[in-house]
XYZ file of C-alpha atoms in Angstrom:
232
model
C 84.384 141.806 102.571
C 86.943 142.956 105.033
C 87.654 146.486 105.939
C 91.026 145.682 104.015
C 89.522 144.049 101.234
C 86.690 146.474 100.346
C 88.841 149.590 100.609
C 92.469 148.938 99.335
C 92.500 148.545 95.602
C 92.773 144.884 94.283
C 94.223 143.737 90.861
C 92.453 140.648 89.322
C 94.287 138.214 86.761
C 91.927 136.287 84.481
C 93.243 133.770 82.427
C 91.212 133.075 79.090
C 89.186 129.479 78.932
C 90.405 126.276 77.381
C 91.374 126.131 73.594
C 92.323 123.233 71.398
C 96.494 123.855 72.324
C 95.541 124.671 76.164
C 94.327 120.946 76.302
C 97.598 119.146 75.353
C 99.894 121.715 76.554
C 101.299 123.470 73.301
C 102.780 126.872 74.014
C 100.782 129.434 72.178
C 101.823 132.747 71.531
C 100.756 134.672 68.554
C 98.710 131.604 67.131
C 95.030 133.029 66.862
C 92.694 130.273 68.519
C 89.212 130.687 69.677
C 87.941 129.141 72.958
C 86.633 125.402 72.700
C 82.991 125.139 73.868
C 84.478 123.882 77.053
C 86.525 127.027 77.369
C 83.371 129.204 77.043
C 81.360 127.400 79.364
C 84.446 128.000 82.091
C 84.641 131.567 81.618
C 80.730 131.726 81.806
C 80.915 129.756 84.999
C 83.284 132.318 86.336
C 81.580 135.105 85.863
C 78.115 133.868 86.937
C 79.648 133.024 90.506
C 82.478 136.062 90.917
C 81.690 138.970 88.433
C 78.668 141.589 89.001
C 77.391 143.745 91.480
C 78.320 142.933 94.918
C 80.552 139.988 93.612
C 83.873 139.502 94.037
C 84.634 141.715 90.646
C 81.896 144.332 90.962
C 82.081 146.013 87.505
C 81.141 149.534 89.528
C 84.868 149.075 91.756
C 86.727 148.412 88.383
C 88.294 151.745 87.118
C 90.469 149.726 84.476
C 90.632 146.778 82.356
C 93.317 145.423 80.482
C 92.957 143.096 77.645
C 95.291 141.242 76.030
C 94.660 141.884 71.972
C 94.417 137.915 71.273
C 90.944 136.315 70.046
C 91.020 134.126 73.091
C 91.215 136.866 75.579
C 88.964 139.073 73.903
C 86.160 136.679 74.192
C 86.880 135.537 77.564
C 86.670 139.312 78.396
C 83.260 139.476 76.818
C 81.631 136.316 78.214
C 83.198 137.729 81.780
C 81.520 141.080 81.764
C 78.414 140.090 79.254
C 76.032 140.559 82.051
C 77.575 144.182 82.998
C 77.236 145.368 79.830
C 80.876 146.565 79.610
C 82.122 146.288 75.635
C 85.894 146.207 74.480
C 84.761 150.244 73.471
C 84.108 150.943 77.344
C 86.568 153.745 78.182
C 87.776 151.692 80.749
C 88.621 148.984 78.824
C 92.487 148.966 77.004
C 93.897 146.405 74.287
C 97.522 146.598 74.804
C 100.073 144.070 73.536
C 101.989 144.728 76.934
C 100.054 141.703 78.567
C 100.038 139.182 75.251
C 101.386 136.034 75.818
C 105.018 135.253 75.534
C 106.289 135.619 72.281
C 107.356 131.872 71.527
C 109.560 132.075 68.442
C 110.890 129.285 67.776
C 108.554 127.586 70.324
C 105.411 128.087 69.193
C 103.042 124.991 69.015
C 105.283 123.094 71.153
C 105.330 121.107 74.014
C 108.038 121.558 76.984
C 109.835 118.108 76.254
C 109.386 118.984 72.629
C 111.616 122.187 72.959
C 114.121 120.613 75.351
C 114.613 117.637 72.714
C 115.128 120.079 70.176
C 117.397 122.327 72.113
C 119.641 119.581 72.792
C 119.958 118.381 69.031
C 121.620 121.644 68.776
C 124.236 120.617 71.809
C 122.737 122.984 74.296
C 121.336 122.703 77.760
C 124.448 120.233 78.670
C 124.218 120.659 82.251
C 120.901 122.287 82.865
C 117.250 121.482 81.295
C 116.099 124.575 79.101
C 113.694 126.719 81.697
C 111.956 129.641 79.721
C 112.127 131.692 82.836
C 115.804 132.015 82.429
C 116.726 131.003 79.198
C 113.961 132.581 77.288
C 112.812 131.652 73.655
C 115.004 131.559 70.435
C 113.617 133.402 67.748
C 110.939 135.101 70.578
C 111.370 136.771 73.741
C 113.566 136.610 76.616
C 112.859 137.157 80.074
C 114.075 140.264 79.869
C 111.609 141.524 77.242
C 108.748 140.215 79.050
C 109.704 142.048 82.812
C 110.063 145.167 80.846
C 106.710 145.302 79.088
C 104.625 143.801 82.287
C 106.689 146.565 84.757
C 105.346 149.100 82.258
C 101.447 148.036 83.213
C 102.368 147.862 86.673
C 103.471 151.363 86.671
C 100.268 152.248 85.121
C 98.111 150.229 87.720
C 99.894 151.935 90.523
C 99.442 155.194 89.142
C 95.646 154.624 88.538
C 95.945 152.920 92.297
C 97.900 155.158 94.437
C 95.703 157.799 95.328
C 93.190 155.310 96.900
C 94.843 153.438 99.053
C 92.336 153.781 101.894
C 89.073 153.477 99.961
C 88.900 157.434 98.919
C 87.160 155.740 95.584
C 86.788 152.176 94.598
C 90.264 151.048 91.834
C 90.273 147.859 91.161
C 91.611 146.493 88.015
C 91.367 143.385 85.697
C 93.855 141.773 83.539
C 92.382 139.524 81.203
C 95.324 137.289 79.174
C 97.189 134.380 79.336
C 98.319 131.729 81.852
C 102.067 132.592 81.138
C 102.078 136.244 80.717
C 99.772 135.892 83.824
C 102.211 134.099 85.791
C 104.794 136.448 84.813
C 103.243 139.382 86.213
C 102.613 137.831 88.911
C 106.593 137.475 89.846
C 107.195 141.126 88.529
C 103.936 142.504 90.647
C 105.978 141.349 93.821
C 109.154 142.419 92.973
C 110.641 138.985 91.882
C 113.217 138.579 89.351
C 111.764 136.251 86.351
C 114.425 133.502 87.058
C 113.571 133.090 90.750
C 111.798 129.675 90.691
C 108.429 129.906 92.028
C 105.922 126.978 91.382
C 102.428 128.817 90.010
C 99.357 127.247 88.423
C 96.251 129.701 87.304
C 93.742 126.943 85.387
C 91.922 128.496 82.074
C 89.188 130.574 83.013
C 90.472 131.273 86.729
C 90.737 134.257 88.594
C 94.097 135.397 90.460
C 93.874 138.019 93.074
C 96.665 140.784 93.799
C 96.577 143.761 96.159
C 98.514 145.713 98.967
C 99.474 144.993 102.596
C 98.929 147.756 105.235
C 96.713 149.869 102.691
C 100.638 150.658 101.346
C 101.478 151.015 97.843
C 104.902 150.065 98.269
C 104.014 146.668 99.747
C 102.372 144.602 96.608
C 100.909 141.427 97.950
C 98.668 138.621 96.859
C 95.753 136.667 98.322
C 96.411 133.255 99.312
C 92.636 132.932 99.955
C 89.820 135.384 99.964
C 85.820 135.357 101.716
C 83.590 136.113 99.070
C 81.055 139.320 99.599
C 78.270 139.030 101.573
C 74.751 139.836 99.588
C 73.927 142.193 102.621
């Protein structure tokens, strides 16, 4: 790793693997779905490549793991850290509703096109198409509510990492959660408003990487790309 990568704390965003609803683009909030067999393979492959001693996510450098309580996220956590022998009852692991998926309310189980059609039947969105980042979800959460709970997590993470910005002690953090909420987290990490247009993609079983520029807690950033650590 470069000197900056090795000494400045990072935050890894781990999206759960594929579910049946992931495959066809249905909004999945509180519905409890398990990973598909392929979803388990996705996460196992990520773990083999990226999680372990001297790998991108080195358990020896991880001080906190936030996990969504939804079954698909817990399964993903178990697959990611199985070889590292880190279980849900480990003192570093925190199950929290603050990073569970967006509460889609009336839109649970629907696809984007179905949601937009449903709203137009009610005479809504005459001038602009529905945008979850701006309009939120009927019977569910608004973007402001999402921002508030994610900001709590971000504040906790910064309090954990603030004393160690120059490598005084390893202080990496991992979030194991869902595709939509992790993209929301990305915006709030950078202090962007939720409604700001920013096209982002995070594949099932993928890992995103956030950090800080110039070893400065007040300069949160993200890695466009990152070299993998050497075994040497």
